[in-house]
Coordinates of C-alpha atoms in Angstrom, one line a residue:
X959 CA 178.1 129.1 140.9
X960 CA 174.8 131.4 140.9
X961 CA 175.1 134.0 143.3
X962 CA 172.3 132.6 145.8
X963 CA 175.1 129.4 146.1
X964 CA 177.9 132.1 147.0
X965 CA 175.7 133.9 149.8
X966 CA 174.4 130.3 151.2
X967 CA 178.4 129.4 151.2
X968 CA 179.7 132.5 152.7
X969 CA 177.4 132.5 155.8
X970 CA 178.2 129.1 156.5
X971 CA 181.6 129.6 156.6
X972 CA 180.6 133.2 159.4
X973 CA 178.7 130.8 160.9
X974 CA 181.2 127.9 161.3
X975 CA 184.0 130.8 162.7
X976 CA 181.5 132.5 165.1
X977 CA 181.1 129.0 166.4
X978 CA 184.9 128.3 166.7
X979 CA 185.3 132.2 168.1
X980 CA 182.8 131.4 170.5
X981 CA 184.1 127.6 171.9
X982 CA 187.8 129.4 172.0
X983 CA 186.3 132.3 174.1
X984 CA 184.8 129.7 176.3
X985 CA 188.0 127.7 176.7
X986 CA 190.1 131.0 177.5
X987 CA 187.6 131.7 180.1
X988 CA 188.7 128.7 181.8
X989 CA 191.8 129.3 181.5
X990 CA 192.1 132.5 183.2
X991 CA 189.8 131.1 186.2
X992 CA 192.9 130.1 187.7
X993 CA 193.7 133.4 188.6
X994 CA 191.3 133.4 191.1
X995 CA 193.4 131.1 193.2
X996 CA 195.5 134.2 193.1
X997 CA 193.2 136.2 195.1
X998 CA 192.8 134.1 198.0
X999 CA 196.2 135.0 199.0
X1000 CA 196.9 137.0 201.7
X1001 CA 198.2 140.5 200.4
X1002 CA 201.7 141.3 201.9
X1003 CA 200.7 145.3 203.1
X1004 CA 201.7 144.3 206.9
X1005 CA 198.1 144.8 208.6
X1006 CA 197.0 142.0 211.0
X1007 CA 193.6 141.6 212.4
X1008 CA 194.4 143.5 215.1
X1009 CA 194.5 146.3 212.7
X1010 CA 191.0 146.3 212.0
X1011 CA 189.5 145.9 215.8
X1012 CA 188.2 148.8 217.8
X1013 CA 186.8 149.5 221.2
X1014 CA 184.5 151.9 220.0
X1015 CA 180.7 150.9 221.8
X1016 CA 178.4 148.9 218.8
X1017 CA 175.6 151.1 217.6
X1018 CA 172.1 150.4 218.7
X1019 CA 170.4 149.8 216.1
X1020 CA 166.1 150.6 216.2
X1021 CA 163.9 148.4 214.0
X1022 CA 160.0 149.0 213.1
X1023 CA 157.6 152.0 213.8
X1024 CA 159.6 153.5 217.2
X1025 CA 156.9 156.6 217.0
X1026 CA 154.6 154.2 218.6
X1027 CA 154.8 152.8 222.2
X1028 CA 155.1 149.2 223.1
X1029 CA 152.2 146.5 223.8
X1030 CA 152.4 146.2 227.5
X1031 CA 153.0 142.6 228.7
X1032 CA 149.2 143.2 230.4
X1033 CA 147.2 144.2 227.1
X1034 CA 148.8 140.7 225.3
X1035 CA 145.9 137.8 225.2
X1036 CA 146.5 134.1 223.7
X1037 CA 144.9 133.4 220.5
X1038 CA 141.4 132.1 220.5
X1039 CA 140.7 128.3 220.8
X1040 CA 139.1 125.7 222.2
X1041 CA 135.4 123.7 221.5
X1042 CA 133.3 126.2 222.9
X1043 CA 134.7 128.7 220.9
X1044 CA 134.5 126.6 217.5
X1045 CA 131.0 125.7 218.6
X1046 CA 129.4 128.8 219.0
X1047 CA 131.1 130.4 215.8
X1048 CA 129.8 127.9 213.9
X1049 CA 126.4 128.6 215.0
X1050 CA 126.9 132.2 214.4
X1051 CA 127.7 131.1 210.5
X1052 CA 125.3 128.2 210.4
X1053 CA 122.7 131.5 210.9
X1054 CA 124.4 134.0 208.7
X1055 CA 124.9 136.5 211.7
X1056 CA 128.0 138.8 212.5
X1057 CA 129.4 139.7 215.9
X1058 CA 130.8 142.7 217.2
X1059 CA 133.7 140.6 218.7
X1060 CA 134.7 139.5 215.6
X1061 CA 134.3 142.6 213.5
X1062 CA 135.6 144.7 216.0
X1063 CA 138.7 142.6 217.2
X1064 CA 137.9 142.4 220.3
X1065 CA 140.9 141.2 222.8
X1066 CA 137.9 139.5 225.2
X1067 CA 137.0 137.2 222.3
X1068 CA 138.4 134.0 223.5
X1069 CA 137.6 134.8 227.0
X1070 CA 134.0 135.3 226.5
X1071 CA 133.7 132.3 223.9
X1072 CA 135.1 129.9 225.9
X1073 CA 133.3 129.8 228.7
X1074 CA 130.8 127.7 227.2
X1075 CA 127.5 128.2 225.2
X1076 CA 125.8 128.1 229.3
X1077 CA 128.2 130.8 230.4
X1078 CA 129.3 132.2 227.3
X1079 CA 129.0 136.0 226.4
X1080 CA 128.7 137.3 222.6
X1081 CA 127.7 140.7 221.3
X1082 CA 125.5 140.1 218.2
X1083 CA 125.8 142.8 215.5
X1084 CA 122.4 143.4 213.5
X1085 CA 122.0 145.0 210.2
X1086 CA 125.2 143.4 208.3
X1087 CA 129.0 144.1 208.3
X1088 CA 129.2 147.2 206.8
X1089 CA 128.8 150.8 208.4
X1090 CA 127.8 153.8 206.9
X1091 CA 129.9 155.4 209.4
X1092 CA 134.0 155.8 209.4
X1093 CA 135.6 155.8 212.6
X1094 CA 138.7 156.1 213.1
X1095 CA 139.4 153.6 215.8
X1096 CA 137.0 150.8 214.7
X1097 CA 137.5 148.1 212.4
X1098 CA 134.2 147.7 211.0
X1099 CA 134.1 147.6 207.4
X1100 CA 132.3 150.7 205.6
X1101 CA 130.2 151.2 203.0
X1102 CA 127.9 154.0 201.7
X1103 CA 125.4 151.8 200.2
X1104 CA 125.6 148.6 202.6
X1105 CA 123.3 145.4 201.6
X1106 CA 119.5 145.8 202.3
X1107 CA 118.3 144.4 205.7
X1108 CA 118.4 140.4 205.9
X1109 CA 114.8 140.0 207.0
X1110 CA 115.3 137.0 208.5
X1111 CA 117.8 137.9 210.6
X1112 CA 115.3 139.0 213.7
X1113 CA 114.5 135.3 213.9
X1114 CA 118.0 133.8 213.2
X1115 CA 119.0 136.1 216.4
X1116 CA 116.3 134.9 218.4
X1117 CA 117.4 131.5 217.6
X1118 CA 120.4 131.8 218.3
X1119 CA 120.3 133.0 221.8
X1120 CA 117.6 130.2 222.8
X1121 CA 120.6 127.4 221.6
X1122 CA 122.9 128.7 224.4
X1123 CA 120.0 129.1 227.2
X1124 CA 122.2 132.4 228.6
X1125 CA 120.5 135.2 230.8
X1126 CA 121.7 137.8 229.5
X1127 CA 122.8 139.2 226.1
X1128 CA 124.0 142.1 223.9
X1129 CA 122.8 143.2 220.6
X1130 CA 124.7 146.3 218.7
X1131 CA 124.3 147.0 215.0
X1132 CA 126.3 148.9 212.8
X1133 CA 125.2 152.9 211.7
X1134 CA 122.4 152.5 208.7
X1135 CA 122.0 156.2 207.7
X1136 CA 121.0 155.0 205.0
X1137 CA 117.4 153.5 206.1
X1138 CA 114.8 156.1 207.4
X1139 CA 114.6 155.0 210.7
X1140 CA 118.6 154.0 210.9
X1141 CA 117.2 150.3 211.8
X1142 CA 115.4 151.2 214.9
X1143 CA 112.3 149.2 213.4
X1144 CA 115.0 146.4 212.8
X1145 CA 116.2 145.9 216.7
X1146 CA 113.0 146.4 218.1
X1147 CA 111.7 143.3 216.0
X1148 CA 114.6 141.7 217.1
X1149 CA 114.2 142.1 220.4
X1150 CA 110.5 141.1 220.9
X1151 CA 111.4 138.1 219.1
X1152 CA 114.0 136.9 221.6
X1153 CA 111.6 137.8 224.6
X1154 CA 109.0 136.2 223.1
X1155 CA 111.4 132.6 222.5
X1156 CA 113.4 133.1 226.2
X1157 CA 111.3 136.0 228.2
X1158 CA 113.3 135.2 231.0
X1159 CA 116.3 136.8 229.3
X1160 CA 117.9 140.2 230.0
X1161 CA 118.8 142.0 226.6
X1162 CA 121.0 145.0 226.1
X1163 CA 120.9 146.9 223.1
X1164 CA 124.1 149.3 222.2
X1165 CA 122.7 151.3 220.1
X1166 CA 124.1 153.8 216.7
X1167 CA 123.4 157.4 217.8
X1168 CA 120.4 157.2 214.8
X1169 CA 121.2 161.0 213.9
X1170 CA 118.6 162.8 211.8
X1171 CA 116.0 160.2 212.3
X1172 CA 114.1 161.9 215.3
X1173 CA 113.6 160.7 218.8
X1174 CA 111.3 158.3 217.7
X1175 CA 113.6 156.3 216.6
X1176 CA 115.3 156.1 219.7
X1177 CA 111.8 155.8 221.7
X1178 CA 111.2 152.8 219.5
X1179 CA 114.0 150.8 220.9
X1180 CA 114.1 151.9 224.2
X1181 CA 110.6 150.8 224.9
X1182 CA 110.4 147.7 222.8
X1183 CA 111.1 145.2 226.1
X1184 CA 115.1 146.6 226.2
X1185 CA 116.3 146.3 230.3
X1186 CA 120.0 148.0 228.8
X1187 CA 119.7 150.9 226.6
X1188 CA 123.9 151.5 225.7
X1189 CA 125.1 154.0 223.5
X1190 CA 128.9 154.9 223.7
X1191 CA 130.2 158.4 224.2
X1192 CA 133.7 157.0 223.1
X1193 CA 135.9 159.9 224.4
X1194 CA 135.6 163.0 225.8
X1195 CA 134.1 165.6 224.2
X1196 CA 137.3 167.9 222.7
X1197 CA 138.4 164.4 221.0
X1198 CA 135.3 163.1 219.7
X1199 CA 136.2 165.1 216.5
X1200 CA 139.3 163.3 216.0
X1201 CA 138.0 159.9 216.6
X1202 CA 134.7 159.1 215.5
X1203 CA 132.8 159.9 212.1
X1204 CA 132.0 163.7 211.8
X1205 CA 128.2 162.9 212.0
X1206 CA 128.5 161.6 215.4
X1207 CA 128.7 164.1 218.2
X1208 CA 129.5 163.9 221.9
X1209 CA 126.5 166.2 222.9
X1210 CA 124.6 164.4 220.2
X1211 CA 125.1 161.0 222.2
X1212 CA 124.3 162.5 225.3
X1213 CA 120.8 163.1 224.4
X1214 CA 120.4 159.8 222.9
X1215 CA 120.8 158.5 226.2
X1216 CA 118.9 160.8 228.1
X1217 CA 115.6 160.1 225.7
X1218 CA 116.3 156.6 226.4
X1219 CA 116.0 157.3 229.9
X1220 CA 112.6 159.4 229.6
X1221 CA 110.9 157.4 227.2
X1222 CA 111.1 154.4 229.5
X1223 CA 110.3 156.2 232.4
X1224 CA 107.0 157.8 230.5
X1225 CA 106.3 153.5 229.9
X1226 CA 106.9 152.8 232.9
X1227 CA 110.1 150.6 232.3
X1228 CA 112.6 150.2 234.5
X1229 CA 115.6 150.5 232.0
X1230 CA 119.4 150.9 232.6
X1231 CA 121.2 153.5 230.5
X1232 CA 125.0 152.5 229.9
X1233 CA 127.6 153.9 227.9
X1234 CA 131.7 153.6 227.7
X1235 CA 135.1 155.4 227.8
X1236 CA 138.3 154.5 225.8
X1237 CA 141.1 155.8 227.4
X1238 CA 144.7 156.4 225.9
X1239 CA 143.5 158.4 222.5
X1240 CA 144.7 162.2 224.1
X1241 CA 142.2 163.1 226.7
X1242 CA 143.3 165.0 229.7
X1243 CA 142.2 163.9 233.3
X1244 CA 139.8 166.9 233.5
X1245 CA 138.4 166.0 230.8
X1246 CA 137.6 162.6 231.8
X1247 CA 136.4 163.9 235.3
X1248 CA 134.1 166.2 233.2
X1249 CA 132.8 163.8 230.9
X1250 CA 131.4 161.5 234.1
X1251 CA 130.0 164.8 235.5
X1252 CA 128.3 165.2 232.1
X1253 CA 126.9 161.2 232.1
X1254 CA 125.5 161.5 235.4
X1255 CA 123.8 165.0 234.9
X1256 CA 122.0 162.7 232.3
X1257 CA 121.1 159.9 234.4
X1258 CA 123.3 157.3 232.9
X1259 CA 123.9 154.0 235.3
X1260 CA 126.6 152.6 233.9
X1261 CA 130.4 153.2 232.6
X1262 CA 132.8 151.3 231.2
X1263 CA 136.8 152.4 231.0
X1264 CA 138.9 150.7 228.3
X1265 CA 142.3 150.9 226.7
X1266 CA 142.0 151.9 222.9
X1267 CA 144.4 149.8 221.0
X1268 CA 144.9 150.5 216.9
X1269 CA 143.3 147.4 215.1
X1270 CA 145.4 148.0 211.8
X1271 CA 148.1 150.7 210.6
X1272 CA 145.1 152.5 208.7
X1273 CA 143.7 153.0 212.1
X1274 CA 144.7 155.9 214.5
X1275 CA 147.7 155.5 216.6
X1276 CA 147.6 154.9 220.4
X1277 CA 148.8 157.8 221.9
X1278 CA 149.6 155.8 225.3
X1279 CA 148.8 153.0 227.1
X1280 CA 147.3 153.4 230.3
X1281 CA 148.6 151.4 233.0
X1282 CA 146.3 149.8 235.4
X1283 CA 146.7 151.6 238.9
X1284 CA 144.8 154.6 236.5
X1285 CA 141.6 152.8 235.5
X1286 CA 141.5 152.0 239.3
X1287 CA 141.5 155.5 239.6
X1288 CA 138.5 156.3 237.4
X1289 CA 136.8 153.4 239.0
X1290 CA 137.0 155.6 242.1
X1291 CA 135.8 158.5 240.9
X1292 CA 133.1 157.1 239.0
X1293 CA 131.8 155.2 241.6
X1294 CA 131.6 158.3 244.1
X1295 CA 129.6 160.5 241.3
X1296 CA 126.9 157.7 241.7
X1297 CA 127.2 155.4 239.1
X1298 CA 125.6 151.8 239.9
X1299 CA 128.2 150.1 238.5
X1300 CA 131.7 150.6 236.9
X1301 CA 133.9 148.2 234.8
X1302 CA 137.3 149.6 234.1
X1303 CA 140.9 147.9 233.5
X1304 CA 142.8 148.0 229.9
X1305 CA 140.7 144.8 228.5
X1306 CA 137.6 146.1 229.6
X1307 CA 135.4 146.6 226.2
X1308 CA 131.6 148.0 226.4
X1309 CA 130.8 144.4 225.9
X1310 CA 132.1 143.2 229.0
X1311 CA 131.1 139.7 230.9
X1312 CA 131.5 140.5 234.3
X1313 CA 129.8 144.1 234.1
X1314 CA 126.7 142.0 232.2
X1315 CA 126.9 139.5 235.6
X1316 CA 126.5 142.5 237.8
X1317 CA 123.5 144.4 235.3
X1318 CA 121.8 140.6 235.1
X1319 CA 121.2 140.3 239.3
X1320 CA 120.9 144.1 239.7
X1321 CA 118.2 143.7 237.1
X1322 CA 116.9 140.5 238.9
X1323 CA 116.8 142.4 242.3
X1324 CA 115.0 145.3 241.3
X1325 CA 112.5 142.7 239.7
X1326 CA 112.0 140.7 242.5
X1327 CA 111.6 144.2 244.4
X1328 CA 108.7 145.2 242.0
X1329 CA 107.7 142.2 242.5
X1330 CA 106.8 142.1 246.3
X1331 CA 106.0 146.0 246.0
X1332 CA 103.2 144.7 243.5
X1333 CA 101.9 142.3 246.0
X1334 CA 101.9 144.3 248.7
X1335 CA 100.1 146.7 247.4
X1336 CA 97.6 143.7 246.2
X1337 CA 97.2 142.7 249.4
X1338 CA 96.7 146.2 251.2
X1339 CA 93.9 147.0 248.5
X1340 CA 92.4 143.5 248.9
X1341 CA 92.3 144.3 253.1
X1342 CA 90.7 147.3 252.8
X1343 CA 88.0 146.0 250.6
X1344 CA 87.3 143.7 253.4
X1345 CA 87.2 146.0 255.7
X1346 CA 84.4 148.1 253.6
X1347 CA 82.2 145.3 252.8

């Protein structure tokens, strides 16, 4: 036998006894499974279960983030549903424009959606989805190079609006640092569109802060046809570090709404100036009192209070949730400094449908009141030329 014949033999023959070594291992293993009938019997140590009982109180035991406080029961809001709502979001798509209430999270969103397209309220955000800015209580995305302007959009908006036939509505846009004039060019187009398709409608505007892009900027949208100039404060003033984007500033915002103000005037516009409050981020009750001091030394109209609540774990935390018996309070106080009007409660948002109600026949009135003024004054003029000739 060659010794390539002897080698293919002898592993063979390994192989054949691994085989057999491995079937007899196998069969010994079930063999000795018996034995674990053995260990379901009860050992005999003399312990009963009385043995292993105690009246010692059960641990409680904490589960998720306990550093946080609870949702109240009044800050919870069903999900959003219903035709109206499906109706006008699909418009909103249909058009290729983003809302604030979506972006933003807003609580309100079903509320104001499903009132129908006639009574319906929704905050249309210009100039994309992504901010230049990075607060640290909003949920917009960001970006430092957003997409370019959609030219269109001006048009879409207009559009949009004269679908639902409402009287009033809110525009807001993201923060464009990146453009020269921070899109103040981009709402004033947008709102001379939508007076020129529904002229009978009220607009509000809530407006970036358009740092570094001069008061011209601000001019141009406060005088473009706007009866609600709104630009939000956010917090009081030692906070405003901690919460919003280091570019914006609290005195900063402050004088965006007081050249609001004073460029209308100097048109001769009757234009509301508007900004809002979140409670519940750290700030002190002075400090609040202080800050409505501060709006009114400014001439701003109107204030909203609302409860900050963290849109996602990346977000900052609430540091409590303010219960409503103390917006009440600060409705109080606000309206004795002066204020025209005052929305406040923990669901309140800048945005809000029942403050816009108010602003609408406040607007309306003071209309009306030009109005007569106008033709009184017509009609004095017109007697005494009669009483010349």
């Amino acid at each position: 036998m060659s010794l390539r014949s002897s080698l293919k033999a002898g592993s063979r023959t390994i192989a054949s006894t691994v085989t057999q070594a491995s079937w007899g291992s196998r069969s010994l293993a079930t063999a000795e499974s018996s034995t674990s009938s053995r260990r379901r019997l009860t050992p005999d140590d003399g312990l009963t279960f009385e043995d292993f009982v105690t009246n010692a109180p059960i641990p409680t035991v904490k589960l998720g983030n306990t550093s946080q406080p609870r949702l109240p029961s009044f800050l919870k809001h069903p999900i959003p549903s219903g035709k109206s709502y499906t109706s006008i979001k699909k418009d909103l798509r249909g058009l290729n424009l983003h809302t604030v209430c979506e972006e933003a999270k807003c609580p309100n969103i079903g509320d104001c959606w499903g009132g129908g397209k006639g009574a319906a309220t929704a905050t249309i955000m210009l100039m994309g989805d992504h901010c230049t800015r990075a607060c640290r209580f909003c949920s917009v995305k960001t970006s430092k190079a957003p997409p370019p302007l959609d030219i269109h959009e001006p048009e879409n908006t207009a559009e949009a609006i004269s679908r639902w036939g409402l009287g009033y509505i809110v525009l807001t846009s993201v923060d464009r640092d990146d453009l020269l004039d921070g899109g103040a060019a981009h709402f004033a187009s947008t709102i001379m569109k939508i007076k020129q398709k529904a002229p009978s409608i009220l607009v509000e505007a809530l407006t970036p802060d358009f740092a570094n892009k001069g008061v011209e900027a601000i001019r141009q949208v406060a005088t473009s046809g706007l009866d609600v100039f709104a630009h939000n404060v956010e917090t009081v003033e030692r906070c405003t570090p901690f919460v919003r984007d280091r570019r914006a500033g609290f005195e900063q915002s402050l004088a965006v709404l007081k050249e609001a103000k004073r460029a209308a005037d100097e048109a001769g516009k009757d234009l509301l100036t508007k900004t809002s409050i979140m409670l519940g981020v750290g700030e002190e009750g002075h400090e609040i009192e202080e800050t409505l001091k501060r709006l009114r030394e400014n001439d701003v109209d109107v204030v909203t209070f609302g409860q900050y609540m963290r849109p996602t774990k990346g977000h900052m935390k609430v540091h409590r949730y303010v219960l409503p018996a103390e917006f009440d309070h600060w409705k109080e106080v606000a309206e004795g400094m002066g204020f025209l009007y005052v929305a406040s409660g923990p669901l309140v948002r800048s945005s809000y449908k029942a403050g816009e109600f108010f602003i609408e026949n406040v607007l309306k009135k003071r209309r009306a009141e030009s109005a007569q003024r106008a033709a009184a004054n017509m009609a004095t003029v017109e007697a005494q030329q009669t009483v010349d000739a």
